[in-house]
XYZ file of C-alpha atoms in Angstrom:
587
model
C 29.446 79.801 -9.271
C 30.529 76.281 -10.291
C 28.228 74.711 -12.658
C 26.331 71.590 -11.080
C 28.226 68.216 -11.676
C 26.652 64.744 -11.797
C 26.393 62.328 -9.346
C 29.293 60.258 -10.456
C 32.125 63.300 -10.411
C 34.250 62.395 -7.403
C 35.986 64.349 -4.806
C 39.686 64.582 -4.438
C 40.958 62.267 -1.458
C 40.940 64.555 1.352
C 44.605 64.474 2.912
C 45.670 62.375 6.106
C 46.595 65.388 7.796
C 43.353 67.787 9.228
C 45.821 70.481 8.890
C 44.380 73.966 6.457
C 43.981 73.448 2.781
C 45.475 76.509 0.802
C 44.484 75.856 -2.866
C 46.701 78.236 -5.307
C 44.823 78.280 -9.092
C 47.752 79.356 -11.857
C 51.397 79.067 -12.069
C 52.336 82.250 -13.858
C 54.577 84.456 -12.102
C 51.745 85.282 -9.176
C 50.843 81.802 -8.636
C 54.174 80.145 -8.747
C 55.922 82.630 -5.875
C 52.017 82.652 -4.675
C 52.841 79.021 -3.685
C 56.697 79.412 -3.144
C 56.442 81.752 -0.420
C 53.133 80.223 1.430
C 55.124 77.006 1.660
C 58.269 78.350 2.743
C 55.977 80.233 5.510
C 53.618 78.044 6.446
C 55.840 74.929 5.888
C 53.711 71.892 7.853
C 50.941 73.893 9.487
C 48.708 74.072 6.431
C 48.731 71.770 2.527
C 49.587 74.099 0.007
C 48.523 72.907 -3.821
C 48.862 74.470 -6.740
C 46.731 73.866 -10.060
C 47.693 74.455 -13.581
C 46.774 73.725 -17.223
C 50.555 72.550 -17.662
C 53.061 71.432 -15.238
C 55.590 74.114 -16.268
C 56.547 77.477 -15.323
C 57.005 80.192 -18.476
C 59.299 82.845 -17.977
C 57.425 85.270 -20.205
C 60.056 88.329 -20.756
C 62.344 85.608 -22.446
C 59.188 84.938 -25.020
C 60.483 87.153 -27.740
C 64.288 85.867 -27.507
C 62.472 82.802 -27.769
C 60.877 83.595 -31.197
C 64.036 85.063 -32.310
C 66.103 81.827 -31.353
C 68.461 83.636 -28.722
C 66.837 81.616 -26.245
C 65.988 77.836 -26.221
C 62.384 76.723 -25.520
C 63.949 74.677 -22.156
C 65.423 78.102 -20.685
C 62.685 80.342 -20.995
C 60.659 77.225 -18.892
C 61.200 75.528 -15.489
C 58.906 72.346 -13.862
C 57.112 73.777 -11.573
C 57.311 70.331 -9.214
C 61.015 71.387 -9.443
C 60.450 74.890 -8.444
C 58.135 74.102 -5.556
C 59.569 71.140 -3.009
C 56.725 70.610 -0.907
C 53.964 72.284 -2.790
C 51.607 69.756 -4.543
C 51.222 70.410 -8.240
C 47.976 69.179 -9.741
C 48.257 69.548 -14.048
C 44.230 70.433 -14.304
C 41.903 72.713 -16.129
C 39.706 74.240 -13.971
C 36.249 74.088 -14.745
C 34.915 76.802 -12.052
C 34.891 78.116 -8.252
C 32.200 77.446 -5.604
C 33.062 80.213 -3.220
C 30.183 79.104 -1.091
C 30.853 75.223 -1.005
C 34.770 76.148 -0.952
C 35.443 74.037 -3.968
C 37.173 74.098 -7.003
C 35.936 71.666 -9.939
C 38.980 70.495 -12.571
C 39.245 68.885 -15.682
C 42.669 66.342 -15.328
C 43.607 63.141 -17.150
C 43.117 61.849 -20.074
C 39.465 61.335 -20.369
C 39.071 64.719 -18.724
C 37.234 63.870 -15.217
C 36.023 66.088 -13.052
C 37.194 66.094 -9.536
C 36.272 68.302 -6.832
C 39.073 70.107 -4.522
C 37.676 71.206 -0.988
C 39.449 74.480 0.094
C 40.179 76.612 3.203
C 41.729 79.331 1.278
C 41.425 79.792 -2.194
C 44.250 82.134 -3.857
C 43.519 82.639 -7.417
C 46.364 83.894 -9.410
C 45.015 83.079 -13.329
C 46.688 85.932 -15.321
C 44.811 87.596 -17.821
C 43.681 86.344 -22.096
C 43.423 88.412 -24.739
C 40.264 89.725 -26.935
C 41.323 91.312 -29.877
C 37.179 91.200 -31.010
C 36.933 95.366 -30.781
C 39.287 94.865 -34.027
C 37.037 92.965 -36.940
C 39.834 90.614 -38.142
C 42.233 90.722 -35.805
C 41.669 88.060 -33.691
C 41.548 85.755 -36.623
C 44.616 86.742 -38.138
C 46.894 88.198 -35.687
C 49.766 86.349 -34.153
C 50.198 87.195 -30.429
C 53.292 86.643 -27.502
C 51.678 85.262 -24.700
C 53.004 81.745 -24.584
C 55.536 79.323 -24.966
C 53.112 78.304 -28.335
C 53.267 81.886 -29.200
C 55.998 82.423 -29.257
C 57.356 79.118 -31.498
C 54.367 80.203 -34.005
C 55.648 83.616 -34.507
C 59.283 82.294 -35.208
C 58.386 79.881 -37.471
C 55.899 82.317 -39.357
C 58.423 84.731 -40.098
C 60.911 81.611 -41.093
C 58.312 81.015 -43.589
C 57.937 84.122 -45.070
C 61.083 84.214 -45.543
C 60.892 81.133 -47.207
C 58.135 82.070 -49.170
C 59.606 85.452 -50.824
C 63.157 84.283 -51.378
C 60.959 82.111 -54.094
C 58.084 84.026 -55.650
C 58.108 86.122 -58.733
C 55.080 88.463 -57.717
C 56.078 91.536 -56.512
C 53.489 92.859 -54.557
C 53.514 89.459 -53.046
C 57.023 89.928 -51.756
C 55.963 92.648 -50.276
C 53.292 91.847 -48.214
C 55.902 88.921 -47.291
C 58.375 91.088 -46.227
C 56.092 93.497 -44.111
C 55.973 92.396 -40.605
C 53.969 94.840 -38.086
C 53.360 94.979 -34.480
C 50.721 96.508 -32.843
C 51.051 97.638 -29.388
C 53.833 99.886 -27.843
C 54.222 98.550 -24.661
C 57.062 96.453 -23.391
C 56.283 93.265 -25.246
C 55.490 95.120 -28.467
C 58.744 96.519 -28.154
C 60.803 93.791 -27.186
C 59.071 91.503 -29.847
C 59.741 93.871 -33.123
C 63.407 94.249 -31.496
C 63.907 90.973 -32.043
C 61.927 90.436 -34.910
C 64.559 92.373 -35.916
C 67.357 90.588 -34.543
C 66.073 87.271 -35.981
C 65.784 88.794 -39.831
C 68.904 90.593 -39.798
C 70.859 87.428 -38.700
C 68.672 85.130 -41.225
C 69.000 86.915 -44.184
C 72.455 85.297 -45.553
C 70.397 82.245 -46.058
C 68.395 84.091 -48.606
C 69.774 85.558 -51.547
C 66.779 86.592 -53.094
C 65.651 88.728 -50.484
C 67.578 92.229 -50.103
C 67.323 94.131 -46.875
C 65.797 96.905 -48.138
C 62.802 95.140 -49.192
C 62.062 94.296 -45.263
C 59.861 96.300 -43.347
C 59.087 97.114 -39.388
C 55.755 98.881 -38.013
C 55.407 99.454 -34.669
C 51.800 100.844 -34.295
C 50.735 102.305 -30.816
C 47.661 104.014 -30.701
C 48.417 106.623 -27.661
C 50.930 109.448 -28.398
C 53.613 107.750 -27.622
C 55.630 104.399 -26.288
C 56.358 102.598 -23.426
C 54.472 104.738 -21.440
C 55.273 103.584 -18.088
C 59.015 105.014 -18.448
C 60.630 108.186 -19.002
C 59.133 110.380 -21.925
C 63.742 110.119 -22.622
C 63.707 106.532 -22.697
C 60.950 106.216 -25.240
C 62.358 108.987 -27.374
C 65.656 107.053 -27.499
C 64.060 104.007 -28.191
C 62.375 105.383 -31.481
C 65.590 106.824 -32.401
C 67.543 103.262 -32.054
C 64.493 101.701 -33.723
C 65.013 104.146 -37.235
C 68.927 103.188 -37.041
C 67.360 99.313 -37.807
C 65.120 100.449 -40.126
C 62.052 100.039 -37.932
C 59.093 102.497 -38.299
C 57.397 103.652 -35.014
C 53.929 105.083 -35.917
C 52.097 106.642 -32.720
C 48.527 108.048 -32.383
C 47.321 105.485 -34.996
C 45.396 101.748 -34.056
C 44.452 99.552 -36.627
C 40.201 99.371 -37.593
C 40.397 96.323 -39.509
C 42.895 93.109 -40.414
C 42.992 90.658 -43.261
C 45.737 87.808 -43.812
C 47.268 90.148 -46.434
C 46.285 93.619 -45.280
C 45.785 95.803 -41.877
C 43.545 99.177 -42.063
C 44.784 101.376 -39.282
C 42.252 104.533 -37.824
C 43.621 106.761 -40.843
C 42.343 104.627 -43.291
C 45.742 103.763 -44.752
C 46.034 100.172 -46.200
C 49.220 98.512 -45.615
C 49.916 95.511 -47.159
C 51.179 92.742 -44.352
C 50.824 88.833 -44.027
C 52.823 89.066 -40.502
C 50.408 90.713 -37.726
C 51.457 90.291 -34.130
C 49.288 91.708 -31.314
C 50.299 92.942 -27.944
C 47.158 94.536 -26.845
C 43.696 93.074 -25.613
C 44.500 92.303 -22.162
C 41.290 90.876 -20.721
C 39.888 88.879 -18.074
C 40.163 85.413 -18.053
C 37.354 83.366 -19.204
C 37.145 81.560 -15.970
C 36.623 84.960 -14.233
C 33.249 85.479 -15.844
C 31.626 82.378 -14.230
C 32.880 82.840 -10.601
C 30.272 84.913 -8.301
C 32.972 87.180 -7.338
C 33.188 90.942 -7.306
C 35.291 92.254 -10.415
C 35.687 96.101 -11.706
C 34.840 97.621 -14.882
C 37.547 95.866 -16.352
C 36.773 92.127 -15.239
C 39.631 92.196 -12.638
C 38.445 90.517 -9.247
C 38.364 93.837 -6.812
C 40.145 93.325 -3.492
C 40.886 95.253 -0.119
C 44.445 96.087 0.751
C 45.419 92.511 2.374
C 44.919 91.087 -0.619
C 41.459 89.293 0.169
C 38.851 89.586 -1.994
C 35.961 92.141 -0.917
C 33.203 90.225 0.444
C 35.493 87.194 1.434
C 37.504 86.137 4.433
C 38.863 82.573 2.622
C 39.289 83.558 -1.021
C 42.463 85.820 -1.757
C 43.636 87.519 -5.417
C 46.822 88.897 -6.780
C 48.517 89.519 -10.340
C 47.123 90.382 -13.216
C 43.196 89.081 -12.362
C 43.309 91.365 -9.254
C 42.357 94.758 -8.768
C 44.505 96.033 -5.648
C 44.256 99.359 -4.260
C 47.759 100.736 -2.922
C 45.804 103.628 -0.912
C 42.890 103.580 1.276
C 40.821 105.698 -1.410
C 42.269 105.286 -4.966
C 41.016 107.593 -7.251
C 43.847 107.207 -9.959
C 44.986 104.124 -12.110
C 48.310 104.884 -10.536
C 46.723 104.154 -6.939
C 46.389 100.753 -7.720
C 49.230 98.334 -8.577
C 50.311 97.429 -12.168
C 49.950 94.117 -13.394
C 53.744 93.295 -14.067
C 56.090 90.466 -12.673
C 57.751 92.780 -9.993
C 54.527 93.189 -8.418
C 53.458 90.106 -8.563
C 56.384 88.410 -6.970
C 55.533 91.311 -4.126
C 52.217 90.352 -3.793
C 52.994 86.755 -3.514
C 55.039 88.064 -0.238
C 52.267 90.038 1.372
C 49.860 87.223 0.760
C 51.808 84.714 1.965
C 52.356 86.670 5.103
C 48.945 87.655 5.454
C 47.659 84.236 4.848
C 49.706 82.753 7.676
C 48.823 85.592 10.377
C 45.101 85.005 9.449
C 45.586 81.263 10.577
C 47.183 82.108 13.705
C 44.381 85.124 14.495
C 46.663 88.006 13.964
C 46.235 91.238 11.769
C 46.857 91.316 8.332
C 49.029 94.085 7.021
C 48.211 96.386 3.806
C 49.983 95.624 0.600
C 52.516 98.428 0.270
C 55.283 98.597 -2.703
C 57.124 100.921 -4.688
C 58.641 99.873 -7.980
C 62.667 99.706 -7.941
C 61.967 100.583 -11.892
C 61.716 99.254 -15.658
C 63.651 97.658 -18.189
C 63.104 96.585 -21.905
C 65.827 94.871 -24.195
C 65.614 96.314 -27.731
C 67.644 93.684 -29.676
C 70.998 94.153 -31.171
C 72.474 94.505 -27.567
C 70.505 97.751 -26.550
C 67.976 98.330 -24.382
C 66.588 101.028 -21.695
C 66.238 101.010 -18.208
C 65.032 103.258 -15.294
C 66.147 102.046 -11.770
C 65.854 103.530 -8.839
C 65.371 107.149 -10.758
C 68.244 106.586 -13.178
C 68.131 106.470 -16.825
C 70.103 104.106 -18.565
C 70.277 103.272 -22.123
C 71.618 101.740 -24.970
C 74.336 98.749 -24.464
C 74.503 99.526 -20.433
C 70.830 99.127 -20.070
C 71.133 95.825 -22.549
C 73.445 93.959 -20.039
C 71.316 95.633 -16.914
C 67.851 94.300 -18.407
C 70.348 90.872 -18.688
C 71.578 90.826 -15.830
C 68.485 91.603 -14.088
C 66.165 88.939 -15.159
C 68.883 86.281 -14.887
C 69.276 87.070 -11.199
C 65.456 87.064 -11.391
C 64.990 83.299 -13.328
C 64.139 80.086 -11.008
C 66.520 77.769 -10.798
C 70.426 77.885 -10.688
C 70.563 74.813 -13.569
C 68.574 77.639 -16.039
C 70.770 80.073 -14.524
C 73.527 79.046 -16.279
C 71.920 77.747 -19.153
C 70.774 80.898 -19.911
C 73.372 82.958 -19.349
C 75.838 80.338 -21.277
C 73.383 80.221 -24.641
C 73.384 84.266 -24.028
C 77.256 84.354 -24.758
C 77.458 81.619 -27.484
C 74.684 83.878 -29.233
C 77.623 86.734 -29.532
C 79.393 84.376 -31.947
C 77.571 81.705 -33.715
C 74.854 81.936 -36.039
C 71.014 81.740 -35.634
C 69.490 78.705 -36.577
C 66.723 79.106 -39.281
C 64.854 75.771 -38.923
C 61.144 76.016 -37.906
C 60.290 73.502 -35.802
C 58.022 73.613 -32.264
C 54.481 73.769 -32.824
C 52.319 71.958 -35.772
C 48.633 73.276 -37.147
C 46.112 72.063 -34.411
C 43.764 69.511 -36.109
C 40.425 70.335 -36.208
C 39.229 66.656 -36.992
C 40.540 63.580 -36.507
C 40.015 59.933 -36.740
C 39.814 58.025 -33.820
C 39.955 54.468 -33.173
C 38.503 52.418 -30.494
C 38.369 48.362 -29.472
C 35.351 47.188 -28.122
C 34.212 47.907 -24.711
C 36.196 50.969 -24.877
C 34.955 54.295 -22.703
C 34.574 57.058 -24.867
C 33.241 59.574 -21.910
C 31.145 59.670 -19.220
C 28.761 61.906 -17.213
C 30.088 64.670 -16.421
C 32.990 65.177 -18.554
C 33.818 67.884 -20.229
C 32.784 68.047 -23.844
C 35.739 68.242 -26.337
C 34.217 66.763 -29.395
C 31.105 65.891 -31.826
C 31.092 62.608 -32.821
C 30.403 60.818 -36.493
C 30.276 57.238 -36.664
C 32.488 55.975 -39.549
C 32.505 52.258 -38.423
C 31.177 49.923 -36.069
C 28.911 50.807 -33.917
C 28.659 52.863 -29.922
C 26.587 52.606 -27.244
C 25.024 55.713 -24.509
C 23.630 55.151 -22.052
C 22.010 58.092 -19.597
C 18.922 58.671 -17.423
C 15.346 59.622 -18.264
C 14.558 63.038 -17.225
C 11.112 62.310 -16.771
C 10.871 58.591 -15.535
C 14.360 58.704 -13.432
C 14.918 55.109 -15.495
C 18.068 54.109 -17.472
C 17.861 54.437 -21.095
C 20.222 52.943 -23.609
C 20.705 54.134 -27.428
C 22.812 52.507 -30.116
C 24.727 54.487 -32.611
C 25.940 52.979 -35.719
C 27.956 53.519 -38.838
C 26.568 57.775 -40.418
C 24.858 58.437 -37.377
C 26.385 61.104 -34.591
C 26.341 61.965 -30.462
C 27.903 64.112 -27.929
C 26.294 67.169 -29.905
C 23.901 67.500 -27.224
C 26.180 68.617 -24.316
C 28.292 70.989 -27.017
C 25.325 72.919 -27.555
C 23.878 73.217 -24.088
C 25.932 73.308 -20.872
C 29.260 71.835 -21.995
C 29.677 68.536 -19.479
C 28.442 64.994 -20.870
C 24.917 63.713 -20.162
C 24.915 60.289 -20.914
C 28.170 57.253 -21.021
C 29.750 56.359 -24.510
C 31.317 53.210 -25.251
C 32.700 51.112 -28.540
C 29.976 48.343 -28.160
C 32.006 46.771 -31.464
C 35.731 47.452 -33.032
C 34.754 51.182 -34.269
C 36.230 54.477 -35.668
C 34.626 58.155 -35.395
C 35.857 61.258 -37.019
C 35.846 63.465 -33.898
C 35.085 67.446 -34.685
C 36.864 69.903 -32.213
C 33.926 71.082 -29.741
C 34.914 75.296 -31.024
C 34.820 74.138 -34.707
C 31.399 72.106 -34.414
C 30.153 74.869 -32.441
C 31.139 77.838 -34.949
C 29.544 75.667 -38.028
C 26.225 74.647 -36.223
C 26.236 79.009 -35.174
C 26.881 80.066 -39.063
C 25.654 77.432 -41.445
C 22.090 77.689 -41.136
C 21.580 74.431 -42.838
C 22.995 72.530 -39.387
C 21.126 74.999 -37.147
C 18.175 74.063 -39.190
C 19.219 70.273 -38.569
C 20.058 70.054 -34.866
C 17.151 72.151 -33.964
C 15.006 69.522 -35.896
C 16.749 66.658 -34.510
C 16.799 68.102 -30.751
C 13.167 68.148 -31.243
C 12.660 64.323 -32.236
C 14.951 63.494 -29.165
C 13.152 65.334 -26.451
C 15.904 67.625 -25.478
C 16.275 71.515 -25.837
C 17.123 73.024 -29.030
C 20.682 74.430 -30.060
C 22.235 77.439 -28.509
C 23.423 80.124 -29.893
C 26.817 81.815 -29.973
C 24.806 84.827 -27.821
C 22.915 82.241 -26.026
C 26.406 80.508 -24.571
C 27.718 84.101 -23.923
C 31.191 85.341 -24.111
C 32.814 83.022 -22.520
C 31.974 80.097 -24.846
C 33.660 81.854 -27.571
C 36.885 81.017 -26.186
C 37.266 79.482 -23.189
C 40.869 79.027 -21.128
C 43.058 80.184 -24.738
C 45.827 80.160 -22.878
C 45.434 76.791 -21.422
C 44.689 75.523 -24.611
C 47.473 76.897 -26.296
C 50.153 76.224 -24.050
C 48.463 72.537 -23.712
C 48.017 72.031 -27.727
C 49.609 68.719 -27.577
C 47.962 67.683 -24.513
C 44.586 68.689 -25.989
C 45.192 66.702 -29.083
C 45.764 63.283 -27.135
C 43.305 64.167 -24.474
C 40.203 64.711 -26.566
C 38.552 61.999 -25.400
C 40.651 58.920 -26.499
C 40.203 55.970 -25.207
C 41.717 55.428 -21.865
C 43.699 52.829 -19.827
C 41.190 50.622 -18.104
């Protein structure tokens, strides 16, 4: 369920047209066909929008070509108002689901409003995070391939290390530098260390210093064996390829702990390593947690074979958030689909005819598929592949795996982008600039002219507030009396603390009442050092007190979720965020 909103949050403009509302939440691979195909079926009998924390589209098996500079950043993305003529796209963070009320509540703009969407059908397509928390360590110093941000942090981390041990005189040093381990044998732990590969074998003229042998590749997957959704052949060939690089395949082994300069894996071997990339810890998104819908052991929202979600006639799931039964009585995992793009793009089918024949009163049908098969490049032009019941490896399966997803990629323009950077990559050299992403600041200065809004009721609370000059006014309403108060904060004193600690949206208005500036805190960093430095959970409980309103959560008072809430969003939207933290708006 949605969580309250003031007064003052508006409502979306309902549209001119009385025709049905379709509301699509996510533009991953689900959502994005999600809303392709219910447009191209439902065309001007119903409104079909789309919301998403970007406005892009991220082809996600190009991620690791990404990282390894094969592919540009502009190929492995497409504008999703491109991809979808008709379809409105709304660039939003949603806030929550009110199955009941048949409204969605998003953050959007600059300031961060809230705005209400009314619904007739809600399709929620969101993907899946990560936790890597079962793994002390992990999650604070493990890299991961998720996102577009991902993937330009992992290239320009291993850039760096290069950097770093073609220059230092400390052995052991060098070698933690030149140890680079994945964990996770799946398809995107595979296809990452391939061309982790790819990008260190093509980098290394640039470094005289640093001799091939020195370089290390782990692949650690803790089942018996790898890429277990293909051919026990496949896999075997694949660790074969992988010792003619010189990359190690360890099976039956996880890792129990992670520093930045050292993993532990379930054998208690130490292995020095300051490069740690993660491809496990699917779990539910954040988001998922707070809607009153019904999700399996797992956290994925459990729905019947139409693709509606049990218990609701208006509010429909696929892709990786769903649970979807292929049989009338699963028993297996295999009875229900997998979460992978070829079943999305399926699903989006099925729900888009099944959304349309439940607006003109017909049946819906069952969602029915059977996978045409698998592929996963390997770098250095090899790969495997299992189509249709035929094994293919090595370079075959390379330019079938190619082939494939370029057929598969939106968009004729990246088409042939693609396919044109894919053949000048046979012949020219890799660059080995880092560039893409820059450290997220974690506080900031902020400047603001008099009379300017710093937030209002109801926003969403990105940031703790010092005073460093001039002076701000907030204003809210008496709990008690119902009567407008008013409260001046000047140079060393502090506010918006009150809605990080509690429910997360703004109580009270902020303005510059003078020419001021504020060093602004990041709402997860002010939170982390009010939940571990007892000295300021001693001094907000205190100062709660003397201002009449509840005393500081916890970290296990907020619950899971406030731990880390939308990553993804926040990661793909990292420049976004950084403007958007409540700066000063247009009038």
């Amino acid at each position: 369920m949605a969580t309250p909103l003031a007064a003052s949050d508006h409502q979306a403009s309902p549209a001119a047209s009385t025709a049905p509302r379709v509301l699509v939440l996510g533009g991953g691979f689900a959502g994005m066909f999600a809303a392709k195909a219910l447009q191209r079926r439902l065309r001007r009998s119903a409104a079909v929008e789309l919301v998403n924390a970007v406005n892009y589209f991220v082809f996600q098996p190009l991620l690791p070509e990404v990282a390894a500079g094969g592919v540009t950043t502009r190929d492995a993305v497409a504008p999703l108002r491109q991809l979808l003529p008709g379809v409105r796209v709304r660039q939003a963070q949603i806030h929550g689901v009110d199955a009941d009320a048949k409204t969605v509540t998003v953050f959007q703009g600059l300031q961060r409003r809230p705005t209400v969407l009314p619904y007739d059908h809600l399709v929620i397509a969101l993907g899946q995070d990560t936790d890597l928390s079962a793994v002390p360590g992990l999650d604070a110093h493990a890299l991961q391939m998720k996102t577009l941000a991902d993937a330009h942090r992992l290239r320009n981390h291993v850039i760096d290390k290069l950097e770093h041990a073609d220059i230092t005189a400390l052995p052991e040093v060098k070698r933690e530098l030149l140890t680079f381990v994945v964990i996770g044998g799946g398809f995107s732990g595979v296809e990452t260390i391939g061309e982790m590969r790819e990008l260190i074998d093509r980098s290394l003229s640039y470094y005289p210093n640093v001799d091939r042998s020195e370089i290390r590749l782990l692949l650690i997957e803790y089942a018996d064996r790898i890429l277990a959704e293909m051919p026990e052949s496949l896999a075997a060939y694949t660790v074969k390829s992988f010792a003619r690089r010189d990359v190690e395949v360890r099976t039956g082994v996880g890792v129990r702990e992670a520093t930045g300069t050292q993993i532990v894996t379930t054998e208690g071997e130490v292995i020095g390593a300051r490069t740690v990339v993660a491809t496990i810890g699917a779990a539910p998104a954040a988001l998922l947690r707070r809607m009153d819908l019904p999700t399996a052991a797992g956290g994925r929202i459990q729905v019947r074979r139409d693709l509606r979600v049990a218990g609701r006639e208006d509010v429909w799931a696929i892709g990786d958030n769903a649970l979807i039964p292929m049989v009338d009585a699963p028993e297996d995992r295999t009875d229900f689909a997998p979460p992978t793009a070829q079943f999305a793009v399926r699903e989006a089918t099925q729900l888009a005819d099944n959304l349309a024949a439940t607006l003109q009163g017909e049946a819906t049908a069952p969602f029915e598929y059977k996978s045409r098969g698998a592929m996963a490049s390997l770098g250095s032009m090899r790969g495997v592949a299992h189509v249709f019941g035929v094994k293919v490896k090595g370079f075959p399966a390379w330019v079938l795996w190619r082939t494939y997803y370029l057929g598969f990629m939106p968009g004729f323009a990246t088409k042939i982008r693609v396919a044109m950077g894919w053949a000048l990559d046979w012949i020219i050299g890799r660059s080995t600039v880092q560039a893409g992403v820059s450290a997220r600041q974690t506080t900031r200065y902020v400047r603001y002219r008099a009379g300017d809004r710093v937030f209002e009721v109801g926003n969403r609370s990105n940031g703790f507030y010092i005073v460093v000059e001039g002076a701000f006014e907030l204003r809210d309403t008496d709990p008690e009396t119902g009567e407008p108060r008013t409260r001046r904060v000047e140079a060393g004193g502090h506010f918006g603390e009150r809605s990080l600690l509690g429910a997360g949206l703004r109580a009270a208005d902020a303005r510059a009442v003078e020419d001021a500036v504020a060093l602004v805190v990041e709402a997860e960093d002010f939170r982390r050092l009010v939940d571990h430095l007892p000295i300021m959970q001693g001094y907000f409980t205190a100062y709660a007190k003397a201002k009449g309103f509840d005393a500081p959560r916890t970290a296990e008072d907020r619950g899971p979720a406030s731990k880390q809430e939308l990553p993804a969003e926040r990661k793909d939207a990292e420049a976004d965020s950084q403007a958007a933290a409540e700066a000063p708006p247009a009038a």
